[in-house]
Short mmCIF file of C-alpha atoms in Angstrom, two decimals:
data_model
loop_
_atom_site.label_atom_id
_atom_site.label_comp_id
_atom_site.label_asym_id
_atom_site.label_seq_id
_atom_site.Cartn_x
_atom_site.Cartn_y
_atom_site.Cartn_z
CA MET A 1038 -19.17 -87.71 -86.73
CA SER A 1039 -16.25 -86.38 -84.70
CA VAL A 1040 -16.66 -85.01 -81.22
CA HIS A 1041 -13.78 -82.83 -80.06
CA LEU A 1042 -13.16 -82.78 -76.29
CA PRO A 1043 -10.91 -79.80 -75.53
CA GLY A 1044 -8.78 -79.74 -72.40
CA ILE A 1045 -8.70 -83.50 -71.89
CA ASP A 1046 -5.34 -84.35 -70.34
CA ALA A 1047 -5.34 -87.61 -68.40
CA GLY A 1048 -1.83 -86.80 -67.14
CA ALA A 1049 -3.20 -83.75 -65.31
CA GLY A 1050 -5.69 -85.86 -63.35
CA ALA A 1051 -8.65 -85.27 -65.65
CA PRO A 1052 -10.64 -88.38 -66.53
CA PRO A 1053 -10.03 -89.79 -70.00
CA PRO A 1054 -12.76 -89.20 -72.58
CA PRO A 1055 -15.44 -91.90 -72.84
CA ALA A 1056 -14.74 -94.66 -75.34
CA PRO A 1057 -17.00 -94.62 -78.41
CA THR A 1058 -19.62 -97.35 -78.57
CA ASP A 1059 -19.92 -97.08 -82.36
CA PRO A 1060 -16.88 -98.18 -84.41
CA SER A 1061 -17.52 -95.39 -86.93
CA VAL A 1062 -17.02 -92.75 -84.19
CA ARG A 1063 -13.59 -91.57 -83.09
CA LEU A 1064 -12.47 -89.11 -80.41
CA ASP A 1065 -9.84 -86.41 -80.94
CA ALA A 1066 -8.58 -83.90 -78.37
CA GLY A 1067 -8.43 -80.34 -79.64
CA GLY A 1068 -8.81 -76.76 -78.49
CA GLY A 1069 -11.81 -74.48 -78.93
CA ASP A 1070 -15.48 -75.32 -78.67
CA LEU A 1071 -16.94 -78.73 -78.00
CA VAL A 1072 -18.60 -79.57 -81.32
CA ALA A 1073 -20.24 -82.53 -83.02
CA VAL A 1074 -19.42 -82.75 -86.74
CA SER A 1075 -21.11 -84.63 -89.55
CA ARG A 1076 -19.97 -84.83 -93.17
CA PHE A 1077 -22.34 -84.65 -96.12
CA GLU A 1078 -21.79 -84.52 -99.84
CA GLY A 1079 -23.28 -82.40 -102.60
CA TYR A 1080 -24.18 -78.75 -102.71
CA ALA A 1081 -24.73 -77.12 -99.33
CA THR A 1082 -28.08 -75.58 -100.15
CA PRO A 1083 -30.13 -74.21 -97.25
CA ASP A 1084 -32.34 -77.33 -97.34
CA ALA A 1085 -29.39 -79.76 -97.51
CA ALA A 1086 -27.53 -78.00 -94.68
CA ALA A 1087 -30.68 -77.91 -92.51
CA ALA A 1088 -31.30 -81.62 -93.13
CA ALA A 1089 -27.68 -82.44 -92.18
CA ARG A 1090 -28.00 -80.26 -89.07
CA ASP A 1091 -31.24 -81.99 -88.03
CA ALA A 1092 -29.69 -85.45 -88.52
CA LEU A 1093 -26.65 -84.46 -86.45
CA ALA A 1094 -28.84 -82.98 -83.71
CA ALA A 1095 -30.83 -86.24 -83.58
CA ALA A 1096 -27.60 -88.26 -83.28
CA VAL A 1097 -26.37 -86.02 -80.46
CA ALA A 1098 -29.73 -86.36 -78.67
CA ALA A 1099 -29.69 -90.17 -78.95
CA PRO A 1100 -29.87 -91.97 -75.60
CA GLY A 1101 -26.44 -92.75 -74.21
CA SER A 1102 -24.54 -90.14 -76.24
CA GLY A 1103 -23.72 -88.17 -73.10
CA LEU A 1104 -24.15 -84.95 -75.07
CA ALA A 1105 -26.78 -82.31 -75.73
CA VAL A 1106 -26.90 -79.53 -78.30
CA ALA A 1107 -25.77 -76.28 -76.67
CA GLU A 1108 -28.23 -73.44 -76.97
CA GLU A 1109 -26.81 -71.03 -79.56
CA GLY A 1110 -30.10 -69.84 -80.95
CA ALA A 1111 -32.81 -71.68 -82.82
CA GLY A 1112 -31.26 -73.85 -85.52
CA ALA A 1113 -27.74 -72.41 -85.18
CA PHE A 1114 -24.88 -74.39 -86.72
CA ARG A 1115 -21.57 -73.94 -88.53
CA LEU A 1116 -20.89 -75.09 -92.05
CA ALA A 1117 -17.54 -75.92 -93.66
CA GLN A 1118 -17.23 -76.49 -97.40
CA TYR A 1119 -14.23 -78.05 -99.13
CA GLY A 1120 -13.08 -77.92 -102.74
CA PRO A 1121 -13.83 -75.56 -105.60
CA LEU A 1122 -17.39 -74.23 -105.92
CA PHE A 1123 -17.88 -75.09 -109.57
CA THR A 1124 -16.56 -78.58 -110.20
CA MET A 1125 -17.80 -81.88 -111.50
CA GLU A 1126 -16.29 -83.60 -108.46
CA THR A 1127 -18.43 -84.41 -105.44
CA ARG A 1128 -18.56 -81.50 -103.00
CA VAL A 1129 -17.68 -82.31 -99.40
CA ASN A 1130 -19.22 -80.34 -96.54
CA GLU A 1131 -19.33 -80.56 -92.76
CA VAL A 1132 -22.05 -79.29 -90.48
CA MET A 1133 -21.03 -78.52 -86.88
CA LEU A 1134 -23.12 -78.09 -83.74
CA THR A 1135 -21.81 -76.82 -80.43
CA VAL A 1136 -22.57 -79.46 -77.81
CA ARG A 1137 -22.20 -79.84 -74.06
CA PRO A 1138 -21.81 -82.89 -71.85
CA VAL A 1139 -24.89 -83.96 -69.89
#
């Protein structure tokens, strides 16, 4: 999962982003929305995308994450798909939720 924290500039007096507590989590500064992202493989069927969204929402809601899912509408999320549609290779997808600090 990647959490993008836009507008973080420690040189401008803003506090640095919090350090991850999980070694599999990294922080990147970027523009745009504050989103949590999770990768999943296979075909992005409605059921697979919803399951990935639910797992990501649970991770965001975990105690100590410092984040909450932003209200965009019931079950709203973004989906990115990579690679050709019809291939024998494993499909790579990302589900994204807009989040907010708590």
